Amino acid sequence: MHSKFLLFVLLLVMPLAYAEQAPITKSDPVLEKRVMDLSTHLRCLVCQNQTIADSNAELAVDLKNQVREKLRQGQSEQEILDYMVKRYGEFVLFSPLVKSTTWLLWFGPLLLLVVGLGVLSVILRQRRKMMQQAPVLSANEHARAASLLSAKEGEGHS
Amino acid sequence: MNRFLLPLGAFIVLVIFLWIGLTLNPREVPSPLINKVAPTFRLPQLHDSAKTIGPEDLRGKVWLLNVWSSWCVTCRQEHPLLVELGRQNLVPIYGLNYKDNRDDGLALLKSSGDPYVLSAYDREGNVGIDWGVYGVPETFVIDKSGLIRHKFIGALTPELIQNKLIPLVKELNGA
């Protein structure tokens, strides 16, 4: 029983041994972290909805190597981003720049929200106005309505 | 009546946007290098590793840089067109042998014909990155002053060559 339990634990723990062998641990962990951080800002042009950090496509690997090389040469993050933009265009940046052609992209959802709130408030205001304008029933009419309703109910039961 | 007009209008706008979206090709990322000076390099030649080649050697003429590789299936499809274009002697075609095995590249040229005046050998693909290459084949048109004037992404087709490439080369040569 005891040994079975141990075996079970061992099996559970086994994948962890593999997990530690992730290939990112190259010689310099600090540099590697910078490479990965910067890579999350660059789009893989072969697999366009992934960053080059997420992708194992050959081009992504090459670009990561390029990033690593340039960081090693002492270039700053911004210089490397500029280099990539010069080569591949702004599309290579994973989050688009905020500028006049991308305003709709960035603020479109907010615009939709504002328009929606506007429409909602207009509709609510109209409804309130309609409620206020609705004819108020007199006490007599209330009594009549109540009797009609209860008669209906009575009918239903019979 | 009016209450249906607004949603219908919104729907039509949406359809128009989606329709336009269908006609776009997200794989074609316009190159920011158009009308910029071609990135320089100095690479060994494919046929003779002792000799080198770079864009500076070609100043003063209109030329094509075709990025290719022996492992690239689309390049093989494109290859006969390039051979044909090379035969017409309209424009010198230079090759950038991209991330290839030298022997494989040479073998392909031997078996299928060599449309290139020369091929540069880019083993690591660094020159490719410098030129903004993200897939092969790609074909650049470079003018006499060394500016990149056009980039064809993907394989050339007979239509592209007839309607776009040749007129462009003629225009650049005339200017």
Coordinates of C-alpha atoms in Angstrom, one line a residue:
Chain A
M1 CA 0.0 0.0 0.0
H2 CA 2.7 2.4 1.1
S3 CA 4.9 1.7 -1.9
K4 CA 1.9 2.1 -4.3
F5 CA 1.3 5.5 -2.8
L6 CA 5.0 6.4 -3.3
L7 CA 4.8 5.2 -6.9
F8 CA 1.7 7.4 -7.4
V9 CA 3.5 10.5 -6.0
L10 CA 6.5 9.7 -8.1
L11 CA 4.4 9.6 -11.3
L12 CA 2.8 12.9 -10.3
V13 CA 6.2 14.5 -9.9
M14 CA 7.7 13.1 -13.0
P15 CA 6.5 15.7 -15.4
L16 CA 8.2 18.4 -13.3
A17 CA 11.6 16.9 -14.2
Y18 CA 10.8 17.6 -17.8
A19 CA 9.4 21.0 -17.1
E20 CA 12.7 22.1 -15.8
Q21 CA 14.4 21.3 -19.1
A22 CA 12.7 24.2 -20.9
P23 CA 15.1 25.3 -23.6
I24 CA 15.1 28.9 -22.6
T25 CA 17.7 28.5 -19.9
K26 CA 20.7 29.6 -21.9
S27 CA 24.0 30.8 -20.5
D28 CA 22.7 34.2 -19.3
P29 CA 19.3 34.1 -17.6
V30 CA 19.1 37.9 -17.3
L31 CA 19.7 38.4 -21.0
E32 CA 17.3 35.6 -21.8
K33 CA 14.6 37.3 -19.7
R34 CA 15.1 40.5 -21.7
V35 CA 14.9 38.6 -24.9
M36 CA 11.6 37.0 -23.9
D37 CA 10.2 40.3 -22.6
L38 CA 11.0 42.1 -25.9
S39 CA 9.8 39.1 -27.9
T40 CA 6.3 39.4 -26.5
H41 CA 6.0 42.8 -28.2
L42 CA 6.9 41.5 -31.6
R43 CA 4.5 39.8 -34.0
C44 CA 5.4 36.6 -35.8
L45 CA 4.7 37.4 -39.4
V46 CA 4.3 33.7 -40.3
C47 CA 1.8 33.0 -37.6
Q48 CA 0.3 36.4 -37.3
N49 CA -1.7 36.1 -34.1
Q50 CA 1.2 35.0 -32.1
T51 CA 4.2 36.9 -30.8
I52 CA 7.6 35.6 -31.6
A53 CA 7.9 34.7 -27.9
D54 CA 5.0 32.2 -28.3
S55 CA 6.0 30.9 -31.7
N56 CA 8.4 28.2 -32.7
A57 CA 8.2 29.0 -36.4
E58 CA 11.6 29.2 -37.9
L59 CA 11.3 32.9 -38.6
A60 CA 10.3 33.6 -35.0
V61 CA 13.3 31.6 -33.8
D62 CA 15.6 33.6 -36.1
L63 CA 14.1 36.9 -34.9
K64 CA 14.6 35.9 -31.3
N65 CA 18.2 35.2 -32.1
Q66 CA 18.5 38.5 -33.8
V67 CA 17.0 40.2 -30.7
R68 CA 19.4 38.3 -28.4
E69 CA 22.3 39.3 -30.6
K70 CA 21.4 43.0 -30.6
L71 CA 20.8 43.1 -26.9
R72 CA 24.2 41.5 -26.4
Q73 CA 25.7 44.2 -28.6
G74 CA 24.3 46.7 -26.1
Q75 CA 21.3 48.0 -28.1
S76 CA 18.4 49.2 -26.2
E77 CA 14.9 47.7 -26.4
Q78 CA 13.6 50.7 -28.2
E79 CA 16.4 50.6 -30.8
I80 CA 15.6 46.9 -31.5
L81 CA 11.9 47.7 -31.9
D82 CA 12.7 50.5 -34.3
Y83 CA 15.0 48.2 -36.3
M84 CA 12.2 45.6 -36.6
V85 CA 9.6 48.3 -37.6
K86 CA 12.0 49.6 -40.3
R87 CA 12.3 46.1 -41.7
Y88 CA 8.8 44.7 -41.3
G89 CA 6.6 47.7 -40.8
E90 CA 4.5 48.7 -37.8
F91 CA 2.5 45.5 -38.2
V92 CA 5.4 43.7 -36.5
L93 CA 4.5 45.5 -33.2
F94 CA 2.0 43.2 -31.4
S95 CA 0.1 46.1 -30.0
P96 CA -0.6 48.7 -32.6
L97 CA 0.7 52.3 -32.1
V98 CA -1.8 54.9 -31.1
K99 CA -2.0 57.3 -34.0
S100 CA -4.6 58.9 -36.2
T101 CA -5.1 55.8 -38.4
T102 CA -5.5 53.5 -35.4
W103 CA -7.8 55.7 -33.3
L104 CA -10.8 53.8 -34.4
L105 CA -9.2 50.6 -33.5
W106 CA -8.2 51.8 -30.0
F107 CA -11.2 53.9 -29.1
G108 CA -13.9 52.3 -31.3
P109 CA -15.1 50.1 -28.4
L110 CA -15.3 53.1 -26.1
L111 CA -17.2 55.0 -28.8
L112 CA -19.6 52.1 -29.2
L113 CA -20.1 52.1 -25.4
V114 CA -20.8 55.8 -25.3
V115 CA -23.2 55.6 -28.2
G116 CA -24.9 52.6 -26.5
L117 CA -25.3 54.5 -23.2
G118 CA -26.6 57.5 -25.2
V119 CA -29.2 55.4 -26.9
L120 CA -30.1 53.8 -23.6
S121 CA -30.6 57.1 -21.8
V122 CA -32.7 58.5 -24.7
I123 CA -35.0 55.4 -24.6
L124 CA -35.3 55.6 -20.8
R125 CA -36.1 59.3 -20.9
Q126 CA -38.8 58.7 -23.5
R127 CA -40.3 55.9 -21.5
R128 CA -40.4 58.0 -18.4
K129 CA -42.1 60.7 -20.3
M130 CA -44.7 58.2 -21.6
M131 CA -45.3 57.0 -18.1
Q132 CA -45.9 60.5 -16.9
Q133 CA -48.3 61.3 -19.7
A134 CA -50.2 58.1 -19.2
P135 CA -53.8 58.9 -18.1
V136 CA -54.1 58.5 -14.3
L137 CA -57.1 56.3 -13.3
S138 CA -59.7 57.7 -11.0
A139 CA -60.7 55.7 -7.9
N140 CA -63.9 54.5 -9.7
E141 CA -62.0 53.3 -12.7
H142 CA -59.6 51.4 -10.4
A143 CA -62.5 49.7 -8.7
R144 CA -63.9 48.7 -12.1
A145 CA -60.6 47.4 -13.3
A146 CA -60.2 45.3 -10.2
S147 CA -63.7 43.9 -10.5
L148 CA -63.2 43.0 -14.2
L149 CA -60.0 41.3 -13.3
S150 CA -61.4 39.3 -10.5
A151 CA -64.4 38.4 -12.7
K152 CA -62.0 37.1 -15.3
E153 CA -60.2 35.0 -12.7
G154 CA -63.6 33.7 -11.5
E155 CA -64.5 32.7 -15.0
G156 CA -61.2 30.9 -15.4
H157 CA -61.9 28.8 -12.4
S158 CA -65.4 27.8 -13.3
Chain B
M1 CA -40.9 51.3 -40.3
N2 CA -38.3 53.6 -38.9
R3 CA -37.3 51.3 -36.1
F4 CA -36.2 48.7 -38.7
L5 CA -34.3 51.2 -40.8
L6 CA -31.5 51.8 -38.2
P7 CA -30.6 48.1 -37.6
L8 CA -30.8 47.5 -41.3
G9 CA -28.4 50.3 -42.0
A10 CA -26.0 49.1 -39.3
F11 CA -26.2 45.6 -40.8
I12 CA -25.4 46.9 -44.3
V13 CA -22.4 48.8 -43.0
L14 CA -21.2 45.6 -41.3
V15 CA -21.7 43.6 -44.4
I16 CA -19.7 46.1 -46.4
F17 CA -16.8 46.0 -43.9
L18 CA -16.8 42.2 -43.9
W19 CA -16.9 42.2 -47.7
I20 CA -13.9 44.4 -47.9
G21 CA -12.2 42.3 -45.3
L22 CA -12.7 39.2 -47.5
T23 CA -10.8 40.8 -50.4
L24 CA -7.8 41.7 -48.2
N25 CA -4.9 39.3 -47.8
P26 CA -3.5 39.5 -44.3
R27 CA -0.4 37.5 -45.4
E28 CA 0.7 40.4 -47.6
V29 CA 2.3 42.8 -45.2
P30 CA 3.4 45.9 -47.2
S31 CA 7.1 46.5 -46.8
P32 CA 8.3 49.7 -45.3
L33 CA 11.5 49.4 -47.3
I34 CA 9.8 50.5 -50.5
N35 CA 11.5 53.6 -51.8
K36 CA 14.3 53.2 -49.2
V37 CA 17.9 52.3 -49.9
A38 CA 18.3 48.6 -50.1
P39 CA 19.9 47.3 -46.9
T40 CA 23.5 46.6 -47.6
F41 CA 25.2 43.2 -47.1
R42 CA 28.3 41.4 -48.1
L43 CA 27.8 37.7 -48.6
P44 CA 29.7 34.8 -50.1
Q45 CA 28.5 33.7 -53.5
L46 CA 26.7 30.4 -53.7
H47 CA 28.8 29.0 -56.5
D48 CA 32.1 30.3 -55.1
S49 CA 32.4 30.9 -51.4
A50 CA 35.7 32.8 -51.9
K51 CA 34.0 35.6 -53.8
T52 CA 31.5 37.9 -52.2
I53 CA 28.6 40.0 -53.5
G54 CA 26.7 43.0 -52.2
P55 CA 24.2 45.6 -53.5
E56 CA 26.9 48.1 -54.0
D57 CA 28.3 46.0 -56.8
L58 CA 25.1 46.6 -58.7
R59 CA 24.8 50.3 -58.4
G60 CA 23.7 51.9 -61.7
K61 CA 21.5 49.1 -63.0
V62 CA 18.0 48.0 -62.4
W63 CA 18.1 44.5 -60.9
L64 CA 15.9 41.9 -59.2
L65 CA 16.7 40.2 -55.9
N66 CA 14.9 36.9 -55.7
V67 CA 14.9 35.3 -52.3
W68 CA 14.8 31.5 -52.7
S69 CA 15.6 28.2 -51.2
S70 CA 15.8 24.6 -52.3
W71 CA 13.5 23.5 -49.4
C72 CA 10.8 26.0 -50.5
V73 CA 8.1 24.4 -52.6
T74 CA 6.6 27.6 -53.9
C75 CA 10.1 28.7 -55.1
R76 CA 10.3 25.5 -57.2
Q77 CA 7.0 26.4 -58.7
E78 CA 8.2 29.8 -59.5
H79 CA 11.5 28.7 -60.8
P80 CA 10.6 28.0 -64.4
L81 CA 9.2 31.5 -64.7
L82 CA 12.4 33.0 -63.5
V83 CA 14.4 30.9 -65.9
E84 CA 12.2 32.1 -68.7
L85 CA 12.5 35.7 -67.5
G86 CA 16.2 35.3 -67.3
R87 CA 16.4 34.1 -70.9
Q88 CA 14.6 37.3 -72.1
N89 CA 17.5 39.4 -70.8
L90 CA 15.3 42.2 -69.7
V91 CA 16.7 42.5 -66.3
P92 CA 19.5 40.8 -64.4
I93 CA 18.1 38.5 -61.7
Y94 CA 20.2 38.0 -58.6
G95 CA 19.4 35.3 -56.1
L96 CA 19.5 35.3 -52.3
N97 CA 19.8 31.7 -51.3
Y98 CA 18.0 31.9 -48.0
K99 CA 18.8 29.5 -45.1
D100 CA 19.7 26.7 -47.5
N101 CA 22.2 24.0 -47.6
R102 CA 24.8 25.1 -50.2
D103 CA 24.9 21.7 -51.9
D104 CA 21.1 21.5 -52.0
G105 CA 20.9 24.9 -53.6
L106 CA 23.5 24.2 -56.2
A107 CA 21.8 20.9 -57.0
L108 CA 18.5 22.6 -57.6
L109 CA 20.1 25.1 -60.0
K110 CA 21.8 22.3 -61.8
S111 CA 18.7 20.3 -62.3
S112 CA 16.2 23.0 -63.0
G113 CA 18.3 25.7 -64.6
D114 CA 20.0 28.8 -63.2
P115 CA 18.1 32.0 -63.8
Y116 CA 20.5 34.0 -61.6
V117 CA 23.5 36.1 -62.7
L118 CA 24.7 35.3 -59.2
S119 CA 23.3 34.0 -56.0
A120 CA 24.3 35.3 -52.6
Y121 CA 24.5 32.6 -49.9
D122 CA 22.7 33.6 -46.7
R123 CA 23.2 30.6 -44.5
E124 CA 21.9 32.1 -41.3
G125 CA 19.1 34.2 -42.8
N126 CA 20.4 37.4 -41.3
V127 CA 20.4 39.3 -44.5
G128 CA 16.9 38.0 -45.1
I129 CA 15.8 39.6 -41.8
D130 CA 17.6 42.8 -42.7
W131 CA 15.5 42.9 -45.9
G132 CA 12.3 42.2 -44.1
V133 CA 11.9 38.8 -45.6
Y134 CA 9.3 36.7 -43.7
G135 CA 8.6 34.0 -46.2
V136 CA 10.1 32.7 -49.4
P137 CA 9.9 33.4 -52.3
E138 CA 10.1 37.2 -52.3
T139 CA 11.3 39.3 -55.1
F140 CA 12.6 42.8 -54.8
V141 CA 13.0 45.3 -57.6
I142 CA 16.0 47.6 -57.1
D143 CA 16.6 50.7 -59.2
K144 CA 19.7 52.3 -60.5
S145 CA 20.3 54.4 -57.4
G146 CA 20.0 51.4 -55.1
L147 CA 16.4 52.1 -53.9
I148 CA 14.0 49.2 -53.4
R149 CA 11.0 50.1 -55.7
H150 CA 8.8 47.1 -55.3
K151 CA 8.5 43.8 -53.4
F152 CA 6.6 40.8 -54.7
I153 CA 5.6 38.6 -51.8
G154 CA 5.1 35.0 -52.7
A155 CA 5.6 33.4 -56.1
L156 CA 5.6 35.4 -59.2
T157 CA 3.0 34.5 -61.8
P158 CA 3.0 35.0 -65.6
E159 CA 0.4 37.8 -65.1
L160 CA 2.5 39.6 -62.4
I161 CA 5.6 39.4 -64.6
Q162 CA 3.8 40.7 -67.7
N163 CA 1.6 43.3 -66.1
K164 CA 3.7 44.6 -63.3
L165 CA 7.3 43.5 -63.2
I166 CA 8.3 44.1 -66.8
P167 CA 6.5 47.5 -67.1
L168 CA 8.1 48.6 -63.9
V169 CA 11.6 47.5 -65.0
K170 CA 11.1 49.3 -68.3
E171 CA 10.0 52.4 -66.5
L172 CA 12.9 52.4 -64.1
N173 CA 15.4 51.8 -67.0
G174 CA 13.9 54.7 -69.0
A175 CA 14.1 57.1 -66.1

